[in-house]
mmCIF file of C-alpha atoms in Angstrom:
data_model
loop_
_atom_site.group_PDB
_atom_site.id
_atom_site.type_symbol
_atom_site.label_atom_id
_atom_site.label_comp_id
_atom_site.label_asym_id
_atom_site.label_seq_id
_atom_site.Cartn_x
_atom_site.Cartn_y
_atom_site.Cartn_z
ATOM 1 C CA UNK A 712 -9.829 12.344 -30.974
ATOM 2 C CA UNK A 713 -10.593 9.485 -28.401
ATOM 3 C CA UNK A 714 -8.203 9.070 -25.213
ATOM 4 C CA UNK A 715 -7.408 5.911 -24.125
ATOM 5 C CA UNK A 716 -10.191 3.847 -22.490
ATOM 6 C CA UNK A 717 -10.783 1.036 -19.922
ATOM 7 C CA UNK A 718 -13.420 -1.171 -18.246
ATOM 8 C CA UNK A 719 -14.817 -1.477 -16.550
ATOM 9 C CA UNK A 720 -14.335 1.432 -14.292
ATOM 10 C CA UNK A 721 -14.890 -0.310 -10.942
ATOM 11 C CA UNK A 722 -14.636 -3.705 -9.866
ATOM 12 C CA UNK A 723 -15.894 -5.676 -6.808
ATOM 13 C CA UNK A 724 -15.020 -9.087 -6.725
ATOM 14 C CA UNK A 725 -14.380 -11.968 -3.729
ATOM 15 C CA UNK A 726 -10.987 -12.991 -3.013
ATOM 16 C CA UNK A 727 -10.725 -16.359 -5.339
ATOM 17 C CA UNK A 728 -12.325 -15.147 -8.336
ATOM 18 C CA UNK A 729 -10.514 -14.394 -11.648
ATOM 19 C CA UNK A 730 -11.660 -10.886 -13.462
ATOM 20 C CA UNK A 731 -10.819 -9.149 -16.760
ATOM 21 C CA UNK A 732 -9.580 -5.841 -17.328
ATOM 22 C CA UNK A 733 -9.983 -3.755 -20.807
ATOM 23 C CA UNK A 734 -8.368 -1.364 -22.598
ATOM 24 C CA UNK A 735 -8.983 0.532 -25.913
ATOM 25 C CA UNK A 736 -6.010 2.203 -26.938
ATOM 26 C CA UNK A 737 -5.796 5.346 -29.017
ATOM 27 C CA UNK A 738 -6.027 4.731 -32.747
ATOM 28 C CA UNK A 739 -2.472 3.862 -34.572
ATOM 29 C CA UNK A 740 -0.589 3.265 -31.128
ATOM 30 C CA UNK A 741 1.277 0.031 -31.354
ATOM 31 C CA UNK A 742 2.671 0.274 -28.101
ATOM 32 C CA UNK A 743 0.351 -0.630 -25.425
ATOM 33 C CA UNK A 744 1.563 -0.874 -21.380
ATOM 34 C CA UNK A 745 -0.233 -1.796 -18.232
ATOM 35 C CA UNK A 746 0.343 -0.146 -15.007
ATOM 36 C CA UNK A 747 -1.123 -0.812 -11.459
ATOM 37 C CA UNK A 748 -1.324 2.246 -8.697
ATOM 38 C CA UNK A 749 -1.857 1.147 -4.864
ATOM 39 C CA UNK A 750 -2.551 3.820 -2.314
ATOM 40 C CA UNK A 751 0.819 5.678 -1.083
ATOM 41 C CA UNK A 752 2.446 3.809 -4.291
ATOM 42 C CA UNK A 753 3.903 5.106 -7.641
ATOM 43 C CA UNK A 754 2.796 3.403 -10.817
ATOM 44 C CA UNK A 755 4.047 -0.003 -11.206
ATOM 45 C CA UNK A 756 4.908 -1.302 -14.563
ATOM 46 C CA UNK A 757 3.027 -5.008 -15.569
ATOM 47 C CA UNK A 758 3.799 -5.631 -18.715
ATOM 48 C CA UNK A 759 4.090 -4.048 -22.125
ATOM 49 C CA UNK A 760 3.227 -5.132 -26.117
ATOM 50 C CA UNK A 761 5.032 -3.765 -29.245
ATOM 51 C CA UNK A 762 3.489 -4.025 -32.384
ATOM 52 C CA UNK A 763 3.815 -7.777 -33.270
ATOM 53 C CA UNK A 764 7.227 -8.627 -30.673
ATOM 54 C CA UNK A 765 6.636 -10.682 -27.864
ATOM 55 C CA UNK A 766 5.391 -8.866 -24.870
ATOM 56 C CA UNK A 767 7.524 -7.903 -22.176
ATOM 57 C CA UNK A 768 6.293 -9.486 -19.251
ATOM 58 C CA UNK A 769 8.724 -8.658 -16.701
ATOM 59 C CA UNK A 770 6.924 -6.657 -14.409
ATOM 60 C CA UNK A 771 3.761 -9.015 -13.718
ATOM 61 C CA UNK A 772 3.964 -9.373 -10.145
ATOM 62 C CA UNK A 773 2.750 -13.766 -10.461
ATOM 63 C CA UNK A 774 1.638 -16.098 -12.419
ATOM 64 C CA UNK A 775 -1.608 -15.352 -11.554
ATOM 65 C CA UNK A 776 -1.249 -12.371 -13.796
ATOM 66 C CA UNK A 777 -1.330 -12.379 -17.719
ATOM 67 C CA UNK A 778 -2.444 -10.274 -20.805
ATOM 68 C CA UNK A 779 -3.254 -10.511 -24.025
ATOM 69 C CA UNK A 780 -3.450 -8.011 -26.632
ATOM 70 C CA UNK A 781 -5.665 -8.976 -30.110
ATOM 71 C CA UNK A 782 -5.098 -7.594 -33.678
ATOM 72 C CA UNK A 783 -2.675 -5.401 -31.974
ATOM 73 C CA UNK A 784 -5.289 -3.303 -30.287
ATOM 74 C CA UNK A 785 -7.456 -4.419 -27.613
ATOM 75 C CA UNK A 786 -5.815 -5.655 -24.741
ATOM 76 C CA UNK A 787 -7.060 -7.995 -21.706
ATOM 77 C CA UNK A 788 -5.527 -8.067 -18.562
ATOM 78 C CA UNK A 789 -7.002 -11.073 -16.397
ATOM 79 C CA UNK A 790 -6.037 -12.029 -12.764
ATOM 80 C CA UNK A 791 -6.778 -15.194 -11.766
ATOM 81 C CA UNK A 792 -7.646 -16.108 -8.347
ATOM 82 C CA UNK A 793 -7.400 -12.940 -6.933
ATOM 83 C CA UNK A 794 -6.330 -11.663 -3.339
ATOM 84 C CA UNK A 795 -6.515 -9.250 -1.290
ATOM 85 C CA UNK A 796 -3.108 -7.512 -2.116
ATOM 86 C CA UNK A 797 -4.095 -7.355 -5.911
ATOM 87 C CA UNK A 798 -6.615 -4.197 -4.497
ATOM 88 C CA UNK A 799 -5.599 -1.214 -7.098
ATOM 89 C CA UNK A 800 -5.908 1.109 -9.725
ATOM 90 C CA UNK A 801 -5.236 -0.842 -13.137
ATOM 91 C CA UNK A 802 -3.879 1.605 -15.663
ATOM 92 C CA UNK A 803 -3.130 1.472 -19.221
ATOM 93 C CA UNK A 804 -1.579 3.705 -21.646
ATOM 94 C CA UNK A 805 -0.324 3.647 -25.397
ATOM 95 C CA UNK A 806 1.991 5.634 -27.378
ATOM 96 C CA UNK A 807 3.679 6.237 -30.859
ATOM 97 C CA UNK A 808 6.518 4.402 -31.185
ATOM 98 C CA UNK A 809 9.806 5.213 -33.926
ATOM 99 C CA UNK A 810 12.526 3.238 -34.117
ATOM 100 C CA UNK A 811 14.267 4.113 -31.092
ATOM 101 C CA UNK A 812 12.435 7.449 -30.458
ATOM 102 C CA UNK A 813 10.545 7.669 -26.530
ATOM 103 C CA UNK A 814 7.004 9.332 -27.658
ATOM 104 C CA UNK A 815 5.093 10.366 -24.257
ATOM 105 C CA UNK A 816 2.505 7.571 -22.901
ATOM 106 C CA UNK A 817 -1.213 8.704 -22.485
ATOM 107 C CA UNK A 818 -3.113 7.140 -20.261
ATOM 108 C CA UNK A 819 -6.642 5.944 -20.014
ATOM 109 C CA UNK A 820 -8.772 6.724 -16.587
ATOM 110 C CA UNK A 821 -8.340 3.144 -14.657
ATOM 111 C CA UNK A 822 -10.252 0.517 -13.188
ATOM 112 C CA UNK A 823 -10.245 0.028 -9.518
ATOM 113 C CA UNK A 824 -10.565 -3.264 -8.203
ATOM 114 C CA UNK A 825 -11.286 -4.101 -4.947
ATOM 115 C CA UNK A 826 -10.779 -7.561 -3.735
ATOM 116 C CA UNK A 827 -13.291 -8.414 -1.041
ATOM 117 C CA UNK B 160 18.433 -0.366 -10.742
ATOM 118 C CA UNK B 161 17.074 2.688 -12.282
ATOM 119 C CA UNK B 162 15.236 5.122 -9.724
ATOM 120 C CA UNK B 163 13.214 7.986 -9.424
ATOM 121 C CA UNK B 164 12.559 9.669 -5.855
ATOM 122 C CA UNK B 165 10.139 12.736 -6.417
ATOM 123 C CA UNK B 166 10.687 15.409 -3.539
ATOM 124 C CA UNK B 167 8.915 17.101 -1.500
ATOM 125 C CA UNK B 168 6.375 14.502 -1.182
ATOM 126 C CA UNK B 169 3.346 17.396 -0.382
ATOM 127 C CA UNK B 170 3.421 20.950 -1.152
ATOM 128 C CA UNK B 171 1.296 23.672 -0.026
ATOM 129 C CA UNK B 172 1.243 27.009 -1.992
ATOM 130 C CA UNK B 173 -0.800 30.227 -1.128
ATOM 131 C CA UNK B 174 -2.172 31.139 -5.003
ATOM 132 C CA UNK B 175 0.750 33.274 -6.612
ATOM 133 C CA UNK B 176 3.255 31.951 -4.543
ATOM 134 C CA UNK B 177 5.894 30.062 -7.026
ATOM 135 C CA UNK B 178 8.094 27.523 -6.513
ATOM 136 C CA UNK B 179 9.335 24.034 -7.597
ATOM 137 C CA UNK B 180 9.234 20.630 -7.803
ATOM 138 C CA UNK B 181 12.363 18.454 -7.573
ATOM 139 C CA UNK B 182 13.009 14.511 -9.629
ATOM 140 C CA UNK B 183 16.003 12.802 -8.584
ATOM 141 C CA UNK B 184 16.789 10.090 -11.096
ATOM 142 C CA UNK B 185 19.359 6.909 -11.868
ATOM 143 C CA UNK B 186 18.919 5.344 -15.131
ATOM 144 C CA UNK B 187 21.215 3.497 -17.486
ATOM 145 C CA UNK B 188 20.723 5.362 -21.097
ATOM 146 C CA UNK B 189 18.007 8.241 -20.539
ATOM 147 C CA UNK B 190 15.548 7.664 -23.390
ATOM 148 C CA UNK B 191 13.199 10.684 -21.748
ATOM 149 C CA UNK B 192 11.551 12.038 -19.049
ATOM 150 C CA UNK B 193 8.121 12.844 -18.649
ATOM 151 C CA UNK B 194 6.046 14.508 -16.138
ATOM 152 C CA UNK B 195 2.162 14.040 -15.710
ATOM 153 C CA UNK B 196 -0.376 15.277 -13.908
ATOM 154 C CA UNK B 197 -2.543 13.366 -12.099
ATOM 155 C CA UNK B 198 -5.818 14.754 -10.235
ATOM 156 C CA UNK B 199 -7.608 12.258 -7.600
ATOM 157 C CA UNK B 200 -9.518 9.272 -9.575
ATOM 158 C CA UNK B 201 -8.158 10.143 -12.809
ATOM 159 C CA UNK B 202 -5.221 8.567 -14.945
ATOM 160 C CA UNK B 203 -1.942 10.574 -15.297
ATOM 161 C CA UNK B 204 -1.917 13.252 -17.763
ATOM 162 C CA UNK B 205 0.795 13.764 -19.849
ATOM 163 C CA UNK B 206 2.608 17.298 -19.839
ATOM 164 C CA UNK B 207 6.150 17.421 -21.141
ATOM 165 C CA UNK B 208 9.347 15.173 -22.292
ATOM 166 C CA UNK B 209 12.755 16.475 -21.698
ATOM 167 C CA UNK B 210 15.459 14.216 -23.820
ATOM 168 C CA UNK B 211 18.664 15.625 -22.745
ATOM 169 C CA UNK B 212 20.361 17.860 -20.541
ATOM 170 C CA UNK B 213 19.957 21.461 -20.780
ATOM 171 C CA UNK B 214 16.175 20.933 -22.443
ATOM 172 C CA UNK B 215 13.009 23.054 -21.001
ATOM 173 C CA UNK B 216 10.012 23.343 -21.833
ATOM 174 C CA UNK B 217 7.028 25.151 -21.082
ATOM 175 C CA UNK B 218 3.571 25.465 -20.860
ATOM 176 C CA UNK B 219 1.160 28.203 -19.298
ATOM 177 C CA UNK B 220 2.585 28.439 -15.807
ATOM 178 C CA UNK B 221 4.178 25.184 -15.714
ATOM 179 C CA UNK B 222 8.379 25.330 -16.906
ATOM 180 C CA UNK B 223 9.893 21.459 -16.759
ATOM 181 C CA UNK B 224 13.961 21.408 -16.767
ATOM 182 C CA UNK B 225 16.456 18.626 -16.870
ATOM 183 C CA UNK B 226 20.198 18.077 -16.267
ATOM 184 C CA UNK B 227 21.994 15.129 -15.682
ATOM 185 C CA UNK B 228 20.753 14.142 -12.517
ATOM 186 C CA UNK B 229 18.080 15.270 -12.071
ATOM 187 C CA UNK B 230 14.808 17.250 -13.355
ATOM 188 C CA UNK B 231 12.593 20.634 -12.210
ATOM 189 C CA UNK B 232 9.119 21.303 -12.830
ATOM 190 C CA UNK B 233 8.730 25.273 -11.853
ATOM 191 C CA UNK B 234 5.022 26.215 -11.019
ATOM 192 C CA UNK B 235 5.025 30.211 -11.569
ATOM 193 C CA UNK B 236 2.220 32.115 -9.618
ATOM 194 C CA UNK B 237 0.115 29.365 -9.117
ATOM 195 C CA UNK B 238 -3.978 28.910 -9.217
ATOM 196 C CA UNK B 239 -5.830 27.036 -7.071
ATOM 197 C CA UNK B 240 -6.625 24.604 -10.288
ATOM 198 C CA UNK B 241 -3.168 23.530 -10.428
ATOM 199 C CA UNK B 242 -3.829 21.325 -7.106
ATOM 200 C CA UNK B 243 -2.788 17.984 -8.088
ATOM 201 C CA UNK B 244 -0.455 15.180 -8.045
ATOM 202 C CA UNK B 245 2.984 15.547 -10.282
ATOM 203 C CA UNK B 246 4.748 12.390 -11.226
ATOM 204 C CA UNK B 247 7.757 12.430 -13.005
ATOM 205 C CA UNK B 248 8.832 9.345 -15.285
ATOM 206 C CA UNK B 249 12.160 7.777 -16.601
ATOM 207 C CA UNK B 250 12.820 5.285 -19.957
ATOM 208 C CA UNK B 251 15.798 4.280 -20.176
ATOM 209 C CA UNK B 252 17.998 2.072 -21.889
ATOM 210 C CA UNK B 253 16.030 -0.655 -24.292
ATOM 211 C CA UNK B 254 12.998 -0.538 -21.566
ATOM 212 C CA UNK B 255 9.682 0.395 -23.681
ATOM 213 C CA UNK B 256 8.065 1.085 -19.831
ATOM 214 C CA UNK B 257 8.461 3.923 -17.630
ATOM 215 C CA UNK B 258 9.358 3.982 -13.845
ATOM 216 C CA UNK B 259 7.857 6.471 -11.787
ATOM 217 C CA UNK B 260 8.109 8.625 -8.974
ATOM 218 C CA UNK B 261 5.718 8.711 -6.152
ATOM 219 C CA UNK B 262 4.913 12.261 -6.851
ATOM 220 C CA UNK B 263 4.164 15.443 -5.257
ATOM 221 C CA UNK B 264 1.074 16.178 -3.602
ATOM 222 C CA UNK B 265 0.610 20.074 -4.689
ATOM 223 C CA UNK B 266 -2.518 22.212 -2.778
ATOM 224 C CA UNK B 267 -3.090 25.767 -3.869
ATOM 225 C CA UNK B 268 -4.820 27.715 -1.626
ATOM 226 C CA UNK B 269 -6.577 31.067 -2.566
#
């Protein structure tokens, strides 16, 4: 079946600008994180949605930051005025979730933004 | 704060030569622990969950171990194609995220 996905894949864009990130999840996920990967970095958590709860949002680094996530399956992350240090790899990833139970993420390939 | 440190940080392997990869971790209420792979411009790929002390689990040459502390991901007679990056992962508690390791750099050499 189809793997997570995300675009675009690359993204150039002047420091000041705003730009939107998107991810498809896999079918019948309801969980639904994004992740951010700088160079000689782990993965850093940005925020997460769970089925119909409010997001958790405790990872988003500024206001500048913020996602959305529609009929509980695309999601939009969007940066607003962006700088320099927001340079990265943007992952996302979705899972099962059951009750309580962890089920393993899977991850879609990433967009890399450069801010210019 | 919950923690995982990943060690060592690169790893080089002559092809056949085995050996293993060490996760250190804190976390209040392990939900799981995952490792991925990762190869360069590509998102992690998922290849195991441990849940609680004493688990392993295995696949192909790859055997993943956990104990209270910490976790093992045994690479047995490696192949050049198993040159990547290994992350391992943590949930815990009522977190839905997970908090990662910086990985291990592993190069297999023929």
């Amino acid at each position: 079946g189809a793997g997570v996905s995300q675009s675009p894949s690359n993204k150039v864009t002047e420091k000041g600008k705003d730009v939107e990130l998107r991810c498809d999840p896999i079918s019948g996920h309801t969980a639904l994180y994004w992740y951010r990967q700088s160079l000689g970095q782990g993965l850093e958590f940005l925020i997460y949605f769970q089925g119909n709860s409010a997001p958790d949002k405790s990872g988003l680094p500024s206001d500048r930051f913020s996602a959305e996530r529609t009929g509980g399956s695309v999601s939009t992350l969007t940066i607003q005025r962006t700088q320099q240090e927001d340079s990265a790899v943007y992952l996302c990833a979705s899972s099962r979730t059951s009750g309580g139970l962890s089920y393993e993420q899977y991850f879609g390939p990433g967009t890399r933004l450069t801010v210019t | 704060e919950d923690q995982v440190t990943q060690s060592p940080e690169a790893l080089r392997l002559q092809e056949g030569e085995s050996s293993s990869l060490n996760c250190s971790y804190t976390v209040s209420g392990l939900r799981g622990l995952f490792w991925y792979r990762q190869d360069p411009g590509k998102g992690p790929e998922f290849l195991f969950t441990l849940y609680s002390a004493g688990e392993e689990k295995e696949k192909e040459r790859l055997k993943a171990t956990l104990t209270k502390k910490e976790s093992f991901l045994h690479i047995t007679a490696p192949k050049p194609e198993d040159s990547a990056t290994y992350l391992c992962a943590v949930q815990g508690g009522s977190q839905g995220n997970l908090i990662f390791g910086k990985g291990t750099k592993l190069s297999v050499k023929p």
